[in-house]
Coordinates of C-alpha atoms and ligand atoms in Angstrom, one line a residue:
M5 CA 181.5 185.0 101.7
V6 CA 180.1 181.4 102.5
V7 CA 176.5 180.6 103.1
R8 CA 176.8 177.3 105.4
V9 CA 174.3 175.2 106.7
L10 CA 174.5 173.3 110.0
V11 CA 172.1 170.2 110.7
G12 CA 172.3 167.5 113.6
A13 CA 172.7 164.4 111.9
Q14 CA 171.2 162.4 114.4
W15 CA 168.3 162.6 116.7
G16 CA 169.1 166.3 118.0
D17 CA 171.3 166.8 120.9
E18 CA 174.4 166.3 119.0
G19 CA 176.4 169.1 120.5
K20 CA 175.3 171.6 117.8
G21 CA 175.5 174.4 120.2
K22 CA 178.8 174.3 120.6
I23 CA 179.9 174.2 117.0
T24 CA 177.3 176.9 116.3
D25 CA 178.9 179.2 118.6
M26 CA 182.3 178.5 117.1
L27 CA 181.2 178.9 113.6
S28 CA 179.4 182.3 114.6
K29 CA 182.5 183.8 115.5
E30 CA 183.4 183.7 112.0
A31 CA 180.3 184.3 110.7
D32 CA 178.2 187.9 110.0
V33 CA 175.0 186.5 110.0
V34 CA 173.6 183.2 112.0
V35 CA 169.5 182.2 111.1
R36 CA 167.5 179.8 113.4
Y37 CA 165.4 178.5 110.5
Q38 CA 163.3 175.7 112.4
G39 CA 161.6 174.2 115.4
G40 CA 161.1 176.6 118.7
N41 CA 161.9 176.3 122.2
N42 CA 161.5 172.6 122.1
A43 CA 165.3 173.2 121.5
G44 CA 168.0 174.0 123.8
H45 CA 171.5 174.7 123.0
T46 CA 174.0 174.6 125.8
I47 CA 177.1 177.0 125.4
V48 CA 180.4 177.4 127.8
V49 CA 181.9 180.7 127.5
D50 CA 184.6 181.3 130.3
G51 CA 183.2 178.7 132.8
E52 CA 180.1 180.0 132.5
V53 CA 177.3 178.1 131.1
F54 CA 174.5 179.6 128.9
K55 CA 171.4 177.5 127.7
L56 CA 169.5 179.3 124.8
H57 CA 166.3 177.8 123.3
I58 CA 164.9 180.6 120.7
V59 CA 167.7 183.1 120.4
P60 CA 170.7 182.0 117.8
S61 CA 173.7 181.3 119.5
G62 CA 175.7 183.9 117.4
I63 CA 174.0 186.6 120.0
L64 CA 177.1 186.2 122.1
Y65 CA 179.4 187.4 119.5
E66 CA 178.4 191.5 119.4
H67 CA 179.6 191.6 115.8
V68 CA 177.0 188.9 114.7
E69 CA 173.7 189.6 113.2
C70 CA 171.4 187.2 114.6
V71 CA 167.9 186.2 112.7
I72 CA 164.5 184.2 113.7
S73 CA 163.6 183.4 110.1
N74 CA 159.8 182.6 108.9
G75 CA 160.5 178.8 109.6
V76 CA 160.6 179.0 113.4
V77 CA 157.4 178.7 115.7
I78 CA 157.9 181.7 118.7
S79 CA 156.6 182.0 122.1
P80 CA 157.1 185.6 122.2
G81 CA 157.2 184.9 126.6
V82 CA 160.0 182.9 126.2
L83 CA 161.8 185.0 123.6
I84 CA 161.3 187.8 125.8
K85 CA 162.5 186.3 129.0
E86 CA 165.8 185.3 127.1
I87 CA 166.4 188.5 125.6
E88 CA 166.0 190.0 129.1
A89 CA 168.5 187.0 130.7
L90 CA 170.9 187.8 128.0
E91 CA 170.8 191.7 128.8
A92 CA 171.0 190.9 132.5
K93 CA 174.4 188.9 131.5
G94 CA 175.4 192.1 129.5
Y95 CA 175.1 191.1 126.0
S96 CA 173.8 193.1 123.6
V97 CA 170.2 191.8 121.6
K98 CA 170.6 195.1 119.2
N99 CA 171.5 192.7 116.4
L100 CA 168.6 190.4 116.8
K101 CA 165.9 190.2 113.9
I102 CA 162.6 188.3 113.7
S103 CA 160.9 187.5 110.8
N104 CA 157.3 189.2 110.4
N105 CA 156.3 186.0 108.9
A106 CA 157.5 183.4 111.6
H107 CA 154.9 181.5 113.3
V108 CA 153.2 182.3 117.1
I109 CA 152.8 179.8 119.7
F110 CA 150.1 180.2 122.0
P111 CA 149.4 178.6 125.3
F112 CA 146.5 177.2 123.7
H113 CA 148.9 175.1 121.5
E114 CA 150.8 174.0 124.7
Q115 CA 147.8 172.8 126.5
L116 CA 146.8 170.8 123.0
D117 CA 150.2 169.5 122.9
R118 CA 149.8 168.1 126.5
S119 CA 146.1 166.6 125.7
E120 CA 147.4 165.1 122.4
E121 CA 150.0 163.0 124.0
S122 CA 148.1 162.2 127.2
E123 CA 145.4 160.7 125.0
R124 CA 148.0 158.5 122.9
T125 CA 148.4 155.3 124.0
D126 CA 151.6 154.2 125.7
D127 CA 153.2 152.5 122.7
S128 CA 152.0 155.5 120.4
K129 CA 153.3 158.3 122.7
I130 CA 155.8 160.7 120.8
G131 CA 157.5 162.3 123.8
T132 CA 157.0 165.8 123.0
T133 CA 158.3 168.4 124.9
F134 CA 155.2 169.9 125.3
R135 CA 156.4 173.3 124.1
G136 CA 153.3 173.6 121.7
I137 CA 155.4 173.0 118.7
G138 CA 153.2 170.3 116.8
P139 CA 149.9 172.2 117.4
C140 CA 151.7 175.4 116.1
Y141 CA 152.9 174.0 113.0
T142 CA 149.4 172.1 112.5
D143 CA 148.2 175.7 112.7
K144 CA 150.5 176.9 110.0
I145 CA 150.2 174.3 107.4
S146 CA 146.0 174.5 108.1
R147 CA 146.6 178.0 107.0
R148 CA 144.9 179.8 110.4
G149 CA 148.2 180.2 111.8
V150 CA 149.1 183.6 113.7
R151 CA 152.2 185.4 112.5
M152 CA 154.5 187.6 114.3
V153 CA 153.6 190.6 112.4
E154 CA 149.8 190.3 113.5
L155 CA 151.3 191.2 117.2
K156 CA 151.7 194.6 115.8
D157 CA 148.1 195.0 115.4
K158 CA 145.4 194.7 117.7
E159 CA 142.3 194.2 115.0
S160 CA 144.2 191.5 113.0
L161 CA 145.5 189.2 116.1
R162 CA 142.0 189.3 117.6
A163 CA 140.3 187.9 114.5
S164 CA 142.9 185.4 113.8
V165 CA 142.9 184.4 117.5
L166 CA 139.0 184.3 117.7
H167 CA 139.0 182.5 114.3
H168 CA 140.2 179.3 116.8
D169 CA 137.3 178.2 118.9
W170 CA 139.4 177.7 121.8
T171 CA 136.6 177.7 124.1
T172 CA 134.9 174.8 122.8
L173 CA 138.0 172.9 121.9
L174 CA 139.8 173.2 125.3
G175 CA 137.0 174.7 127.6
I176 CA 138.6 177.6 128.2
A177 CA 136.5 180.9 129.4
Q178 CA 136.0 183.7 126.9
E179 CA 137.7 185.9 129.2
E180 CA 141.0 184.0 129.6
V181 CA 141.4 184.1 125.8
D182 CA 140.8 187.6 125.8
A183 CA 143.4 187.9 128.3
V184 CA 146.1 186.1 126.3
I185 CA 145.2 188.5 123.3
D186 CA 146.0 191.6 125.5
Q187 CA 149.0 189.9 126.7
Y188 CA 150.1 189.1 123.5
L189 CA 149.8 192.4 121.9
E190 CA 152.2 193.7 124.9
Y191 CA 154.5 191.0 123.6
G192 CA 154.1 192.8 119.9
R193 CA 154.7 195.9 121.6
I194 CA 158.1 194.9 123.1
L195 CA 159.2 192.5 120.2
K196 CA 158.1 194.8 117.3
P197 CA 161.8 196.7 117.1
Y198 CA 163.0 193.7 116.4
M199 CA 160.6 192.3 113.4
V200 CA 161.7 192.9 109.7
D201 CA 161.5 191.5 106.2
V202 CA 164.0 188.8 106.6
V203 CA 164.1 187.5 103.0
D204 CA 164.8 191.2 101.8
L205 CA 167.5 191.4 104.8
L206 CA 169.2 187.9 103.9
H207 CA 169.1 188.5 100.0
K208 CA 170.7 191.6 100.9
R209 CA 173.9 190.2 103.3
V210 CA 174.2 187.9 100.3
Q211 CA 174.8 190.4 98.0
E212 CA 177.1 192.3 100.2
G213 CA 179.1 189.1 100.7
K214 CA 178.7 188.5 103.7
T215 CA 179.3 184.9 105.6
I216 CA 175.7 183.5 106.7
L217 CA 175.3 180.3 108.8
L218 CA 172.2 178.7 108.9
E219 CA 171.7 177.0 112.1
G220 CA 169.2 173.8 112.2
A221 CA 167.8 172.9 115.7
Q222 CA 166.8 169.4 116.7
G223 CA 168.2 166.8 113.8
T224 CA 168.0 164.8 110.8
L225 CA 166.4 161.6 112.5
L226 CA 163.5 164.1 114.0
D227 CA 162.7 165.4 110.6
V228 CA 159.0 165.4 109.8
D229 CA 159.8 164.1 106.3
F230 CA 163.3 162.2 106.8
G231 CA 162.9 160.9 110.5
T232 CA 161.4 158.2 112.3
Y233 CA 157.9 159.4 111.4
P234 CA 155.8 159.7 113.5
Y235 CA 158.3 159.9 116.3
V236 CA 159.3 163.1 115.1
T237 CA 159.1 167.2 115.4
S238 CA 156.7 168.7 113.0
S239 CA 159.3 170.7 110.8
N240 CA 162.3 170.2 108.6
P241 CA 165.6 170.4 110.7
T242 CA 167.2 169.1 107.4
A243 CA 169.3 171.3 105.3
G244 CA 166.2 171.4 102.7
G245 CA 164.5 173.4 105.9
A246 CA 167.0 175.9 105.7
C247 CA 165.7 177.2 102.5
T248 CA 161.9 176.9 103.2
G249 CA 162.8 178.5 106.9
S250 CA 165.0 181.5 105.2
G251 CA 164.1 182.4 101.7
L252 CA 167.6 181.6 100.7
G253 CA 167.8 179.3 97.6
P254 CA 169.5 176.2 97.3
T255 CA 172.2 177.2 94.9
Q256 CA 173.2 179.8 97.4
I257 CA 174.4 177.5 99.9
E258 CA 177.9 176.2 99.6
E259 CA 178.3 174.1 102.6
V260 CA 176.5 171.6 105.0
L261 CA 178.0 170.5 107.8
G262 CA 176.5 167.6 110.1
V263 CA 177.3 167.5 113.4
A264 CA 177.1 164.1 114.9
K265 CA 178.3 162.9 118.4
A266 CA 180.8 160.1 119.0
Y267 CA 178.4 158.0 120.0
I268 CA 174.3 158.4 119.8
T269 CA 171.3 159.8 122.0
R270 CA 167.8 160.1 121.7
V271 CA 164.9 161.5 123.7
G272 CA 161.4 160.8 123.2
E273 CA 160.1 157.8 122.2
G274 CA 160.6 155.9 118.5
P275 CA 163.0 153.5 117.3
F276 CA 166.8 153.1 118.0
P277 CA 168.5 150.7 116.6
T278 CA 171.9 150.8 118.4
E279 CA 170.4 151.6 121.9
L280 CA 171.9 150.2 125.2
C281 CA 169.5 149.1 127.5
D282 CA 171.8 147.9 129.7
K283 CA 174.3 149.3 132.7
F284 CA 176.8 150.2 130.0
G285 CA 174.1 152.4 128.2
E286 CA 173.2 154.1 132.0
D287 CA 177.1 154.7 132.6
L288 CA 177.4 156.4 129.0
R289 CA 174.6 158.8 130.3
T290 CA 176.2 159.8 133.2
K291 CA 179.7 160.0 131.9
G292 CA 178.3 161.9 129.1
Q293 CA 175.5 164.3 130.9
E294 CA 172.7 163.2 128.6
F295 CA 169.9 164.8 130.4
G296 CA 167.9 167.2 128.0
T297 CA 168.6 171.0 127.8
T298 CA 165.0 171.8 127.9
T299 CA 162.9 169.2 129.6
G300 CA 165.6 167.6 131.9
R301 CA 164.8 163.9 130.8
P302 CA 167.3 161.5 130.6
R303 CA 168.5 160.6 127.2
R304 CA 168.7 157.2 125.7
C305 CA 172.3 156.1 124.7
G306 CA 173.8 153.8 122.3
W307 CA 176.7 153.1 120.0
L308 CA 177.2 155.4 117.0
D309 CA 174.9 153.9 114.1
G310 CA 177.1 154.2 110.7
V311 CA 173.8 153.3 108.6
L312 CA 171.9 156.2 110.0
L313 CA 175.1 158.4 109.6
K314 CA 175.4 157.7 106.2
Y315 CA 171.6 158.4 105.6
A316 CA 171.9 161.8 107.3
V317 CA 174.8 162.6 105.0
L318 CA 172.7 162.0 101.7
V319 CA 169.7 163.6 102.7
N320 CA 171.3 166.4 103.8
G321 CA 174.0 166.7 100.9
M322 CA 176.3 167.1 103.6
T323 CA 179.8 168.3 103.0
H324 CA 181.6 167.5 106.4
L325 CA 181.0 166.1 109.6
A326 CA 181.9 167.3 112.8
I327 CA 182.1 164.6 115.8
T328 CA 181.6 165.6 119.3
K329 CA 182.3 164.2 122.4
L330 CA 184.8 162.0 121.7
D331 CA 186.7 162.4 125.0
I332 CA 183.3 160.6 126.7
L333 CA 184.3 157.6 125.0
S334 CA 187.9 157.6 126.3
G335 CA 188.7 154.8 128.9
L336 CA 186.8 151.9 126.8
S337 CA 188.5 148.9 126.1
E338 CA 186.5 148.8 122.9
V339 CA 184.2 151.3 120.7
K340 CA 181.7 150.2 118.4
M341 CA 180.0 151.4 115.2
A342 CA 177.0 149.9 113.3
V343 CA 178.0 148.9 109.6
A344 CA 174.8 147.1 108.7
Y345 CA 171.7 145.8 109.8
E346 CA 169.9 142.4 110.0
I347 CA 166.3 142.7 109.3
D348 CA 164.2 139.5 109.2
G349 CA 167.3 137.7 108.9
K350 CA 168.9 139.6 105.8
R351 CA 171.8 141.7 105.8
S352 CA 170.9 145.5 104.6
D353 CA 173.2 148.3 104.3
K354 CA 170.1 150.5 104.0
W355 CA 168.5 152.7 106.6
P356 CA 165.0 151.7 106.4
D357 CA 162.2 154.1 104.9
N358 CA 159.6 152.8 106.9
I359 CA 159.5 152.3 111.0
R360 CA 158.1 148.8 110.7
D361 CA 161.5 147.5 109.3
L362 CA 163.2 150.1 111.4
S363 CA 161.6 148.3 114.6
K364 CA 162.8 145.1 113.6
V365 CA 166.6 146.1 113.1
K366 CA 169.5 144.2 114.8
P367 CA 172.8 146.3 114.0
I368 CA 176.0 144.6 112.9
Y369 CA 178.4 146.1 114.4
E370 CA 182.5 147.0 113.7
S371 CA 184.5 146.8 116.7
F372 CA 187.4 149.0 117.2
P373 CA 190.0 149.3 119.9
G374 CA 189.5 152.1 122.7
W375 CA 191.9 154.3 124.4
E376 CA 192.7 154.7 128.1
E377 CA 194.0 158.4 127.8
N378 CA 192.0 161.5 128.7
I379 CA 192.0 163.5 125.8
E380 CA 190.4 166.9 126.6
D381 CA 193.9 169.0 126.3
I382 CA 194.4 167.7 123.0
T383 CA 194.2 170.2 120.1
D384 CA 196.4 168.1 117.2
F385 CA 194.4 165.5 115.3
Y386 CA 197.8 163.7 115.2
K387 CA 198.4 164.1 119.0
L388 CA 195.0 162.0 119.7
P389 CA 196.0 158.1 120.9
K390 CA 196.0 156.4 117.4
T391 CA 192.9 154.2 118.2
A392 CA 191.2 157.7 118.5
Q393 CA 192.3 158.6 115.3
L394 CA 191.3 155.3 113.8
Y395 CA 188.0 155.3 115.2
I396 CA 187.5 159.0 113.4
K397 CA 188.9 157.8 110.1
A398 CA 186.9 154.7 110.0
I399 CA 183.7 157.1 110.5
E400 CA 185.1 159.6 107.7
K401 CA 185.5 156.4 105.4
F402 CA 182.5 154.6 106.0
V403 CA 180.1 157.4 105.4
G404 CA 182.2 159.2 102.7
V405 CA 182.5 162.7 103.8
P406 CA 185.7 164.2 105.7
V407 CA 185.6 165.0 109.1
S408 CA 186.5 168.3 109.4
L409 CA 186.3 169.0 113.3
V410 CA 186.4 166.7 116.4
S411 CA 185.0 167.8 119.8
V412 CA 186.9 166.7 123.4
G413 CA 185.0 169.0 125.7
N414 CA 182.3 171.3 126.2
S415 CA 184.0 174.7 126.2
R416 CA 185.4 176.4 122.9
E417 CA 188.9 175.5 123.5
R418 CA 188.5 171.8 123.6
T419 CA 188.5 171.4 119.6
I420 CA 190.5 170.0 117.1
Y421 CA 190.2 171.2 113.5
R422 CA 191.3 168.9 110.6
H423 CA 191.4 169.3 106.8
G424 CA 192.8 173.1 106.9
Ligands
LIG7 P1 158.0 168.3 120.1 O1 159.2 168.7 119.1 O2 158.4 168.8 121.3 O3 156.7 168.1 118.9 O4 158.4 166.6 120.1 C1 159.0 165.7 119.3 C2 160.2 164.8 119.4 O5 160.9 165.6 119.2 C3 159.9 164.2 120.6 O6 160.9 163.0 120.7 C4 160.8 164.9 121.4 O7 161.4 164.9 122.5 C5 162.1 165.6 120.3 N1 162.8 166.7 120.2 C6 162.3 167.9 120.1 N2 163.2 169.0 119.9 C7 164.4 168.2 120.4 C8 165.7 168.6 120.6 O8 166.0 169.8 120.8 N3 166.5 167.6 121.2 C9 166.3 166.2 120.9 N4 164.8 165.8 120.8 C10 163.9 166.9 120.5

């Protein structure tokens, strides 16, 4: 038995989908513990591409119980479409479980997300995905949110929805609000068979000695507490969020695997010390196909940031790292990693705890020799070009945790395992 957390070590889009998918194979239970359909996981199986936004990637394995736990915010219409799409491709969703206590995203939240973002000035825009994530979590924290369980009960749902004055707030006609309530009751009817007491379920699985994978969406630097606030999402993707988002306790977690790209990307606004705003950055985007799974937006690209990665190791209590997309760096004469920052003319080895300092950072790089070879088909670490091995070892040494897995391509086969 092992309870393992998988987290994004950067700004999301680290290639977690593939790693989750691979770890799911060995798991009995996969739990998605925060975020909503702002996330997008791309998985390639036998050349077929799956883009999942809310259903845990473990769903592609019949033996895996897939859980959407209390920390997640659910757009039920999106979830139902995803279930239907999976079934249409011949995948069973009979093992899907949804927490009664997960919060519900309404179309009003999406509208609010759009209107709040459009009211922000250019330099304060967050670049949200417009999926209603922030407004839904706001309702949760303000103790006026709607939980999934209420979709099973007409009176309760009506009372909770009407508790908000959507008509005044967004100028929505009462009939439209009523229509949404009816539609959500229908969603409740469809999703009812999947809704369970997830705390009870997960603790039973722990007692049964099952292997559980807690899957984080987004990434450490998008965490509402530890990220580049306010340019963050509204939940806790970091490992602590796996506990509050699922009901498993910290002492039950044995491993925390961080996933980082061999370089770094970010979508949306906010500071990004190692960003490459030149042709080189553009080439990296094209080669790495760095466009958002959810919104299609081009991702900003940059060199690997070791200072950031070290911070991510700390705040997650990471035990291992997986480095993805190493193949994208092939063909470069040199590769770089930021090993310190210069702030106001002073050298600092530490990730700044405030956005003002972070915006002033000038990265100090260490340069490593590149490699020419195509490495996509290599599955043994020691068959990688020596310079690629050196780069991975340098990352490992710098951040202080082992790199247990290196990904060199989209498909499951293109993976190098290390350290047993
Ligand atoms: P929200 O989560 O839609 O509120 O967006 C807040 C910030 O998080 C924006 O900068 C988004 O681009 C970013 N974000 C949200 N989800 C993801 C993700 O899955 N990958 C990368 N960035 C994300």
